[in-house]
mmCIF file of C-alpha atoms in Angstrom:
data_model
loop_
_atom_site.group_PDB
_atom_site.id
_atom_site.type_symbol
_atom_site.label_atom_id
_atom_site.label_comp_id
_atom_site.label_asym_id
_atom_site.label_seq_id
_atom_site.Cartn_x
_atom_site.Cartn_y
_atom_site.Cartn_z
ATOM 1 C CA MET K 108 -36.510 -42.055 63.340
ATOM 2 C CA ASN K 109 -32.991 -43.469 63.565
ATOM 3 C CA CYS K 110 -32.309 -46.033 60.846
ATOM 4 C CA THR K 111 -28.689 -46.885 61.690
ATOM 5 C CA VAL K 112 -27.826 -50.530 62.230
ATOM 6 C CA ILE K 113 -26.190 -51.072 65.628
ATOM 7 C CA ASP K 114 -23.653 -53.861 66.143
ATOM 8 C CA ALA K 115 -24.707 -55.915 69.166
ATOM 9 C CA ALA K 116 -21.164 -56.717 70.320
ATOM 10 C CA THR K 117 -19.772 -53.165 70.378
ATOM 11 C CA GLY K 118 -22.832 -50.920 70.454
ATOM 12 C CA LEU K 119 -21.492 -48.915 67.509
ATOM 13 C CA SER K 120 -23.166 -48.243 64.217
ATOM 14 C CA ALA K 121 -22.231 -50.872 61.634
ATOM 15 C CA PRO K 122 -20.070 -48.639 59.372
ATOM 16 C CA LEU K 123 -17.846 -47.662 62.337
ATOM 17 C CA VAL K 124 -17.140 -51.190 63.583
ATOM 18 C CA PRO K 125 -14.172 -51.880 61.232
ATOM 19 C CA LEU K 126 -12.692 -48.455 62.058
ATOM 20 C CA LEU K 127 -12.460 -48.730 65.848
ATOM 21 C CA ASP K 128 -10.843 -50.888 68.476
ATOM 22 C CA LEU K 129 -12.682 -49.760 71.608
ATOM 23 C CA LYS K 130 -10.765 -52.070 73.936
ATOM 24 C CA ARG K 131 -7.517 -50.217 73.193
ATOM 25 C CA HIS K 132 -9.187 -46.860 72.283
ATOM 26 C CA ARG K 133 -7.657 -46.855 68.812
ATOM 27 C CA VAL K 134 -8.781 -45.705 65.402
ATOM 28 C CA LEU K 135 -7.817 -48.300 62.809
ATOM 29 C CA PRO K 136 -6.673 -47.202 59.333
ATOM 30 C CA LEU K 137 -9.247 -47.137 56.560
ATOM 31 C CA PRO K 138 -8.960 -49.853 53.951
ATOM 32 C CA SER K 139 -7.522 -48.423 50.754
ATOM 33 C CA PRO K 140 -9.984 -48.075 47.896
ATOM 34 C CA PRO K 141 -9.419 -50.195 44.810
ATOM 35 C CA PRO K 142 -7.415 -48.418 42.100
ATOM 36 C CA PRO K 143 -9.330 -47.286 39.036
ATOM 37 C CA ARG K 144 -9.302 -49.750 36.194
ATOM 38 C CA ALA K 145 -7.333 -48.844 33.088
ATOM 39 C CA ALA K 146 -10.416 -49.266 30.907
ATOM 40 C CA THR K 147 -12.343 -46.698 32.954
ATOM 41 C CA VAL K 148 -9.501 -44.188 32.821
ATOM 42 C CA ALA K 149 -9.060 -44.709 29.067
ATOM 43 C CA ALA K 150 -12.782 -44.286 28.380
ATOM 44 C CA LEU K 151 -13.050 -41.105 30.430
ATOM 45 C CA THR K 152 -9.937 -39.676 28.786
ATOM 46 C CA ALA K 153 -11.292 -40.439 25.312
ATOM 47 C CA VAL K 154 -14.615 -38.781 26.119
ATOM 48 C CA ALA K 155 -12.940 -35.696 27.618
ATOM 49 C CA LEU K 156 -10.617 -35.287 24.638
ATOM 50 C CA ASN K 157 -13.299 -35.804 21.984
ATOM 51 C CA VAL K 158 -16.125 -33.692 23.418
ATOM 52 C CA PRO K 159 -14.695 -30.369 22.094
ATOM 53 C CA LEU K 160 -14.305 -31.909 18.632
ATOM 54 C CA LEU K 161 -17.858 -33.277 18.676
ATOM 55 C CA LEU K 162 -19.211 -29.908 19.770
ATOM 56 C CA GLN K 163 -17.312 -28.163 16.966
ATOM 57 C CA ILE K 164 -18.692 -30.640 14.428
ATOM 58 C CA GLY K 165 -22.164 -30.029 15.811
ATOM 59 C CA GLY K 166 -21.827 -26.302 15.142
ATOM 60 C CA TRP K 167 -21.136 -25.119 18.681
ATOM 61 C CA GLU K 168 -18.868 -22.149 19.204
ATOM 62 C CA ALA K 169 -16.518 -21.462 22.118
ATOM 63 C CA ASN K 170 -19.054 -19.246 23.904
ATOM 64 C CA ASP K 171 -21.761 -21.865 23.607
ATOM 65 C CA VAL K 172 -19.628 -24.497 25.310
ATOM 66 C CA VAL K 173 -19.598 -22.437 28.536
ATOM 67 C CA TRP K 174 -23.294 -23.214 28.988
ATOM 68 C CA LEU K 175 -22.415 -26.916 28.988
ATOM 69 C CA ALA K 176 -19.114 -26.691 30.826
ATOM 70 C CA MET K 177 -20.273 -24.736 33.887
ATOM 71 C CA PRO K 178 -23.110 -27.103 34.913
ATOM 72 C CA ALA K 179 -20.850 -30.089 34.194
ATOM 73 C CA LEU K 180 -18.118 -28.554 36.344
ATOM 74 C CA ALA K 181 -20.581 -27.803 39.132
ATOM 75 C CA ALA K 182 -21.921 -31.367 38.995
ATOM 76 C CA THR K 183 -18.382 -32.794 39.066
ATOM 77 C CA VAL K 184 -17.342 -30.680 42.060
ATOM 78 C CA THR K 185 -20.541 -31.599 43.891
ATOM 79 C CA MET K 186 -20.022 -35.306 43.201
ATOM 80 C CA VAL K 187 -16.407 -35.170 44.428
ATOM 81 C CA LEU K 188 -17.410 -33.351 47.618
ATOM 82 C CA VAL K 189 -20.327 -35.666 48.329
ATOM 83 C CA SER K 190 -18.429 -38.883 47.623
ATOM 84 C CA GLY K 191 -15.131 -37.910 49.263
ATOM 85 C CA PHE K 192 -15.530 -35.121 51.773
ATOM 86 C CA GLY K 193 -19.013 -36.038 53.011
ATOM 87 C CA PRO K 194 -18.237 -39.535 54.355
ATOM 88 C CA ALA K 195 -14.926 -38.352 55.855
ATOM 89 C CA LEU K 196 -16.700 -35.548 57.706
ATOM 90 C CA ALA K 197 -19.395 -37.945 58.919
ATOM 91 C CA ARG K 198 -16.725 -40.363 60.219
ATOM 92 C CA ALA K 199 -14.864 -37.553 61.998
ATOM 93 C CA LEU K 200 -18.041 -36.301 63.683
ATOM 94 C CA ALA K 201 -19.025 -39.835 64.691
ATOM 95 C CA LEU K 202 -15.572 -40.427 66.191
ATOM 96 C CA LEU K 203 -15.805 -37.167 68.158
ATOM 97 C CA ASP K 204 -19.185 -38.278 69.488
ATOM 98 C CA ILE K 205 -17.750 -41.654 70.519
ATOM 99 C CA GLU K 206 -14.843 -39.919 72.282
ATOM 100 C CA ARG K 207 -17.325 -37.796 74.227
ATOM 101 C CA ARG K 208 -19.430 -40.829 75.178
ATOM 102 C CA VAL K 209 -16.447 -42.945 76.203
ATOM 103 C CA GLY K 210 -14.752 -40.064 78.024
ATOM 104 C CA ARG K 211 -11.315 -40.888 76.678
ATOM 105 C CA PRO K 212 -9.610 -39.691 73.484
ATOM 106 C CA LEU K 213 -9.078 -42.167 70.680
ATOM 107 C CA VAL K 214 -5.563 -42.512 69.304
ATOM 108 C CA THR K 215 -4.349 -43.727 65.960
ATOM 109 C CA SER K 216 -3.278 -47.340 65.625
ATOM 110 C CA ARG K 217 0.111 -46.188 64.360
ATOM 111 C CA LEU K 218 0.894 -43.939 67.318
ATOM 112 C CA GLU K 219 3.878 -46.048 68.421
ATOM 113 C CA GLU K 220 5.355 -45.920 64.924
ATOM 114 C CA LEU K 221 4.922 -42.152 64.798
ATOM 115 C CA GLN K 222 6.509 -41.709 68.225
ATOM 116 C CA ALA K 223 9.479 -43.892 67.239
ATOM 117 C CA MET K 224 9.946 -41.869 64.049
ATOM 118 C CA ARG K 225 9.795 -38.654 66.044
ATOM 119 C CA ARG K 226 12.365 -39.901 68.563
ATOM 120 C CA GLY K 227 14.632 -41.144 65.782
ATOM 121 C CA PHE K 228 14.648 -37.808 63.960
ATOM 122 C CA TRP K 229 18.074 -36.278 64.613
ATOM 123 C CA TRP K 230 16.795 -32.683 64.869
ATOM 124 C CA SER K 231 14.026 -33.599 67.298
ATOM 125 C CA ARG K 232 15.925 -32.502 70.430
ATOM 126 C CA TRP K 233 16.944 -29.227 68.834
ATOM 127 C CA LEU K 234 13.388 -28.552 67.645
ATOM 128 C CA ALA K 235 12.009 -29.393 71.105
ATOM 129 C CA ARG K 236 14.411 -26.873 72.699
ATOM 130 C CA ALA K 237 13.510 -24.253 70.082
ATOM 131 C CA ASN K 238 9.808 -24.658 70.881
ATOM 132 C CA ASP K 239 10.386 -24.360 74.640
ATOM 133 C CA THR K 240 12.031 -20.927 74.483
ATOM 134 C CA PRO K 241 9.626 -17.974 74.535
#
């Protein structure tokens, strides 16, 4: 059972609508995430710096901390991969599927800017000649 919400105007799933301009076959840049608040960073830093002290006060030794640190590290790595890498991979696969359905490759919305930067680079002609020679 497919539970994705489809936008009636474009025929795309709802999370992909702000990322694509199908009329011009362009991928729009992602909106930047909000920066972390200073209070959150300060609280996490205080917890991270005080945990070893609290464990020492509680009678834990260095070898005992490994049994806490390894699962915490594994949980942190898993959370980072799921929250960062997972959605990016899903977007990339969805965009590849859309390219296959449309039959035309999607380009970035900043392609003209990149091409102008490439043409304005003063070594670009020399690098192009160096790549042409076998």
